[in-house]
Amino acid sequence: MTFECPHGHQVFAPWQKLRTRRDCPVCKRYSRGYIRHLFKAREMLGMRLCVLHNLYFYNTLMEKIREALAEGRYESFYREMRERLSKRVDD
């Protein structure tokens, strides 16, 4: 199940788990339910927290890409990540 933020972007249901590592600062401090509440209330903090979460995700992904390149295993890393990231979250 998904919901739309005030700007038309889709967000996942609050009871679904976040697909991220546990060291994301946003995931450590805020629940999906709270972030959903912020979107429903049209609070800018909701969008800001999602941006911070996404920036954390992409920065971490870039670190992993650099490691894979340095270790000469980028192709296998690419195939693994492509498969993992192309899966949809079950509703």
Backbone as a printed PyTorch tensor [residue, N CA C, xyz], in Angstrom:
tensor([[[  0.8430,  -1.1720,   0.0000],
         [  0.0000,   0.0000,   0.0000],
         [  0.8920,   1.2410,   0.0000]],

        [[  0.5460,   2.2130,  -0.7890],
         [  1.3180,   3.4470,  -0.8340],
         [  0.3840,   4.6300,  -0.6130]],

        [[  0.9630,   5.7320,  -0.2290],
         [  0.2400,   6.9770,  -0.0240],
         [  0.9600,   8.0600,  -0.8070]],

        [[  0.2630,   9.1400,  -1.0850],
         [  0.9010,  10.2410,  -1.7960],
         [  1.1900,  11.3830,  -0.8460]],

        [[  2.3500,  11.9850,  -1.0180],
         [  2.6790,  13.1820,  -0.2460],
         [  1.9390,  14.3510,  -0.8870]],

        [[  1.9570,  15.5180,  -0.2620],
         [  1.2350,  16.6700,  -0.8240],
         [  1.6560,  17.0410,  -2.2420]],

        [[  2.8500,  16.6490,  -2.6620],
         [  3.3330,  16.9960,  -4.0010],
         [  3.1510,  15.8680,  -4.9950]],

        [[  2.4160,  14.8220,  -4.6120],
         [  2.1200,  13.7410,  -5.5380],
         [  3.1100,  12.5970,  -5.5500]],

        [[  4.1580,  12.6400,  -4.7300],
         [  5.1170,  11.5440,  -4.6740],
         [  4.5520,  10.4210,  -3.8160]],

        [[  4.8550,   9.1920,  -4.1810],
         [  4.3420,   8.0680,  -3.4110],
         [  5.3000,   7.6960,  -2.2890]],

        [[  4.7300,   7.4050,  -1.1350],
         [  5.5030,   6.9060,   0.0030],
         [  4.8490,   5.6110,   0.4610]],

        [[  5.6110,   4.7380,   1.0900],
         [  5.0840,   3.4490,   1.5000],
         [  4.3270,   3.5590,   2.8140]],

        [[  3.5080,   2.5540,   3.0720],
         [  2.6940,   2.5240,   4.2770],
         [  3.5830,   2.5750,   5.5220]],

        [[  3.0990,   3.2000,   6.5880],
         [  3.9360,   3.3890,   7.7680],
         [  4.3180,   2.0970,   8.4720]],

        [[  3.5740,   1.0410,   8.2950],
         [  3.9000,  -0.2120,   8.9800],
         [  4.9180,  -1.0430,   8.2040]],

        [[  5.2680,  -0.6390,   6.9990],
         [  6.3000,  -1.3530,   6.2540],
         [  7.6710,  -0.9300,   6.7600]],

        [[  8.5820,  -1.8700,   6.8030],
         [  9.9270,  -1.5730,   7.2830],
         [ 10.6960,  -0.7780,   6.2390]],

        [[ 11.5820,   0.0620,   6.7230],
         [ 12.4640,   0.8040,   5.8270],
         [ 13.4790,  -0.1480,   5.2240]],

        [[ 13.7970,   0.0660,   3.9500],
         [ 14.7970,  -0.7670,   3.2840],
         [ 16.1300,  -0.0350,   3.3270]],

        [[ 16.7530,  -0.0830,   4.4520],
         [ 18.0300,   0.5970,   4.5990],
         [ 18.8250,  -0.0320,   5.7170]],

        [[ 20.0630,   0.3970,   5.8340],
         [ 20.8830,  -0.0590,   6.9450],
         [ 20.4360,   0.6480,   8.2130]],

        [[ 20.6610,   0.0200,   9.3270],
         [ 20.1970,   0.5650,  10.5990],
         [ 20.9690,   1.7860,  11.0660]],

        [[ 22.0560,   2.1190,  10.4120],
         [ 22.8150,   3.2760,  10.8750],
         [ 22.3960,   4.5810,  10.2000]],

        [[ 21.3310,   4.5600,   9.4210],
         [ 20.7890,   5.7890,   8.8410],
         [ 20.2590,   6.6570,   9.9840]],

        [[ 20.7200,   7.9070,  10.0930],
         [ 20.2930,   8.7620,  11.2070],
         [ 18.7830,   9.0010,  11.2430]],

        [[ 18.1560,   9.0900,  10.0870],
         [ 16.7080,   9.3090,  10.0550],
         [ 15.9800,   8.0600,  10.5460]],

        [[ 16.4070,   6.8910,  10.0770],
         [ 15.7480,   5.6380,  10.4630],
         [ 15.9230,   5.3380,  11.9460]],

        [[ 17.0340,   5.7870,  12.5150],
         [ 17.2760,   5.5690,  13.9350],
         [ 16.3170,   6.3840,  14.7980]],

        [[ 15.9840,   7.5710,  14.3420],
         [ 15.2640,   8.5210,  15.1980],
         [ 13.7710,   8.6370,  14.9230]],

        [[ 13.3310,   8.3070,  13.7070],
         [ 11.9330,   8.5590,  13.3480],
         [ 11.2950,   7.3050,  12.7720]],

        [[ 10.0290,   7.0930,  13.1030],
         [  9.3040,   5.9440,  12.5600],
         [  8.6480,   6.3190,  11.2350]],

        [[  8.3090,   5.3030,  10.4600],
         [  7.5860,   5.5510,   9.2100],
         [  6.2490,   6.2190,   9.4880]],

        [[  5.6090,   5.7960,  10.5850],
         [  4.3170,   6.3810,  10.9460],
         [  4.4190,   7.8650,  11.2080]],

        [[  5.4760,   8.2730,  11.8960],
         [  5.6710,   9.6910,  12.1770],
         [  5.9410,  10.4680,  10.8900]],

        [[  6.7640,   9.8910,  10.0220],
         [  7.0570,  10.5640,   8.7480],
         [  5.7840,  10.6670,   7.9130]],

        [[  4.9750,   9.6200,   7.9110],
         [  3.6970,   9.6750,   7.1910],
         [  2.8100,  10.7710,   7.7690]],

        [[  2.7610,  10.8440,   9.0900],
         [  1.9770,  11.8990,   9.7370],
         [  2.4390,  13.2760,   9.2590]],

        [[  3.7600,  13.4680,   9.1750],
         [  4.2820,  14.7490,   8.7170],
         [  3.8400,  15.0590,   7.2930]],

        [[  3.8210,  14.0270,   6.4250],
         [  3.3440,  14.2410,   5.0540],
         [  1.8670,  14.5950,   5.0380]],

        [[  1.0800,  13.8570,   5.8110],
         [ -0.3670,  14.1150,   5.8300],
         [ -0.6770,  15.5080,   6.3700]],

        [[  0.1400,  15.9660,   7.3290],
         [ -0.0530,  17.2920,   7.9090],
         [  0.6000,  18.3820,   7.0630]],

        [[  1.2130,  17.9790,   5.9560],
         [  1.9030,  18.8980,   5.0470],
         [  3.0300,  19.6710,   5.7420]],

        [[  3.6970,  18.9800,   6.6520],
         [  4.8430,  19.5700,   7.3440],
         [  6.0880,  19.3800,   6.4970]],

        [[  6.8760,  20.4080,   6.3630],
         [  8.1050,  20.3440,   5.5650],
         [  9.1230,  19.3660,   6.1620]],

        [[  9.0580,  19.1250,   7.4530],
         [  9.9940,  18.2080,   8.0880],
         [  9.9000,  16.8120,   7.4730]],

        [[  8.7110,  16.3890,   7.0660],
         [  8.5540,  15.0750,   6.4400],
         [  9.3850,  14.9570,   5.1750]],

        [[  9.2930,  15.9480,   4.3220],
         [ 10.0800,  15.9240,   3.0840],
         [ 11.5700,  16.0480,   3.3740]],

        [[ 11.9110,  16.8570,   4.3530],
         [ 13.3200,  17.0210,   4.7100],
         [ 13.9100,  15.7030,   5.2180]],

        [[ 13.1600,  14.9860,   6.0450],
         [ 13.6390,  13.7040,   6.5560],
         [ 13.7950,  12.6890,   5.4240]],

        [[ 12.8780,  12.6960,   4.4770],
         [ 12.9960,  11.7790,   3.3310],
         [ 14.2040,  12.1270,   2.4750]],

        [[ 14.4660,  13.4060,   2.3020],
         [ 15.6510,  13.8240,   1.5420],
         [ 16.9160,  13.3630,   2.2560]],

        [[ 16.9720,  13.5580,   3.5700],
         [ 18.1440,  13.1180,   4.3300],
         [ 18.3290,  11.6110,   4.2430]],

        [[ 17.2300,  10.8750,   4.3120],
         [ 17.2750,   9.4130,   4.1920],
         [ 17.8150,   9.0140,   2.8190]],

        [[ 17.3270,   9.6520,   1.7670],
         [ 17.7800,   9.3280,   0.4120],
         [ 19.2450,   9.7100,   0.2020]],

        [[ 19.6590,  10.8490,   0.7260],
         [ 21.0650,  11.2400,   0.6190],
         [ 21.9610,  10.2390,   1.3350]],

        [[ 21.5370,   9.7820,   2.4930],
         [ 22.3050,   8.7680,   3.2180],
         [ 22.4270,   7.4980,   2.3750]],

        [[ 21.3030,   7.0810,   1.7840],
         [ 21.2970,   5.8700,   0.9650],
         [ 22.2850,   5.9940,  -0.1920]],

        [[ 22.2150,   7.1070,  -0.9290],
         [ 23.0900,   7.2600,  -2.0990],
         [ 24.5520,   7.4590,  -1.7110]],

        [[ 24.8190,   8.1430,  -0.6130],
         [ 26.2090,   8.2780,  -0.1650],
         [ 26.7850,   6.9200,   0.2210]],

        [[ 25.9890,   6.1110,   0.9040],
         [ 26.4350,   4.7730,   1.2840],
         [ 26.6350,   3.9100,   0.0470]],

        [[ 25.7270,   4.0170,  -0.9160],
         [ 25.8610,   3.2600,  -2.1540],
         [ 27.1480,   3.6500,  -2.8850]],

        [[ 27.4530,   4.9270,  -2.9350],
         [ 28.6860,   5.3720,  -3.5980],
         [ 29.9350,   4.8530,  -2.8870]],

        [[ 29.9040,   4.7970,  -1.5580],
         [ 31.0250,   4.2190,  -0.8150],
         [ 31.2400,   2.7570,  -1.2170]],

        [[ 30.1320,   2.0220,  -1.3240],
         [ 30.2280,   0.6100,  -1.6940],
         [ 30.7340,   0.4520,  -3.1320]],

        [[ 30.3180,   1.3360,  -4.0110],
         [ 30.7870,   1.2860,  -5.4000],
         [ 32.2900,   1.5400,  -5.4440]],

        [[ 32.7550,   2.5410,  -4.7090],
         [ 34.2010,   2.8240,  -4.6790],
         [ 34.9880,   1.6380,  -4.1420]],

        [[ 34.4730,   0.9880,  -3.0900],
         [ 35.1420,  -0.1880,  -2.5340],
         [ 35.2120,  -1.3090,  -3.5620]],

        [[ 34.0910,  -1.5550,  -4.2500],
         [ 34.0520,  -2.6220,  -5.2520],
         [ 35.0160,  -2.3270,  -6.3930]],

        [[ 35.1040,  -1.0910,  -6.8140],
         [ 36.0520,  -0.7190,  -7.8700],
         [ 37.5000,  -0.9280,  -7.4130]],

        [[ 37.7970,  -0.5160,  -6.1960],
         [ 39.1620,  -0.6500,  -5.6770],
         [ 39.5680,  -2.1130,  -5.5180]],

        [[ 38.5940,  -2.9710,  -5.2130],
         [ 38.8730,  -4.3940,  -5.0090],
         [ 38.7370,  -5.2050,  -6.2920]],

        [[ 38.3800,  -4.5610,  -7.3850],
         [ 38.2630,  -5.2460,  -8.6680],
         [ 37.0700,  -6.1780,  -8.7870]],

        [[ 36.0020,  -5.8930,  -8.0580],
         [ 34.8150,  -6.7530,  -8.1030],
         [ 33.5540,  -5.9650,  -8.4540]],

        [[ 33.7370,  -4.9380,  -9.2450],
         [ 32.6000,  -4.0750,  -9.5670],
         [ 31.5070,  -4.7940, -10.3430]],

        [[ 31.8610,  -5.6320, -11.3090],
         [ 30.8310,  -6.2880, -12.1300],
         [ 29.9120,  -7.1590, -11.2870]],

        [[ 30.4750,  -7.9390, -10.3760],
         [ 29.6220,  -8.7730,  -9.5200],
         [ 28.8030,  -7.9030,  -8.5610]],

        [[ 29.4110,  -6.8380,  -8.0600],
         [ 28.6870,  -5.9060,  -7.1960],
         [ 27.5220,  -5.2820,  -7.9570]],

        [[ 27.7880,  -4.8610,  -9.1910],
         [ 26.7490,  -4.2460, -10.0160],
         [ 25.5770,  -5.2020, -10.2230]],

        [[ 25.8790,  -6.4490, -10.5800],
         [ 24.8000,  -7.4210, -10.8030],
         [ 23.9860,  -7.6410,  -9.5270]],

        [[ 24.6780,  -7.7710,  -8.4020],
         [ 23.9830,  -7.9880,  -7.1290],
         [ 23.0900,  -6.8020,  -6.7720]],

        [[ 23.6350,  -5.6050,  -6.8700],
         [ 22.8680,  -4.4140,  -6.5060],
         [ 21.7280,  -4.1510,  -7.4810]],

        [[ 21.9630,  -4.4160,  -8.7460],
         [ 20.9050,  -4.2250,  -9.7330],
         [ 19.7210,  -5.1250,  -9.4170]],

        [[ 20.0020,  -6.3550,  -9.0640],
         [ 18.9180,  -7.2890,  -8.7190],
         [ 18.2020,  -6.8460,  -7.4410]],

        [[ 18.9760,  -6.4700,  -6.4230],
         [ 18.3760,  -6.0560,  -5.1490],
         [ 17.5400,  -4.7920,  -5.2840]],

        [[ 18.0470,  -3.8160,  -6.0210],
         [ 17.3510,  -2.5320,  -6.1100],
         [ 16.1950,  -2.5410,  -7.1060]],

        [[ 16.1430,  -3.5190,  -7.9840],
         [ 15.0430,  -3.5530,  -8.9530],
         [ 13.8000,  -4.2360,  -8.3950]],

        [[ 13.9200,  -4.8820,  -7.2340],
         [ 12.7550,  -5.5380,  -6.6270],
         [ 11.8310,  -4.5090,  -6.0190]],

        [[ 10.5450,  -4.7430,  -6.1940],
         [  9.5410,  -3.8750,  -5.5810],
         [  9.2720,  -4.3210,  -4.1690]],

        [[  8.9040,  -3.3980,  -3.3330],
         [  8.5010,  -3.7340,  -1.9750],
         [  7.0860,  -4.2630,  -2.0580]],

        [[  6.8370,  -5.4000,  -1.4260],
         [  5.4790,  -5.9670,  -1.4440],
         [  4.5280,  -5.0650,  -0.7010]],

        [[  3.3470,  -4.9250,  -1.2710],
         [  2.3140,  -4.0810,  -0.6230],
         [  1.6990,  -4.8070,   0.5380]]])
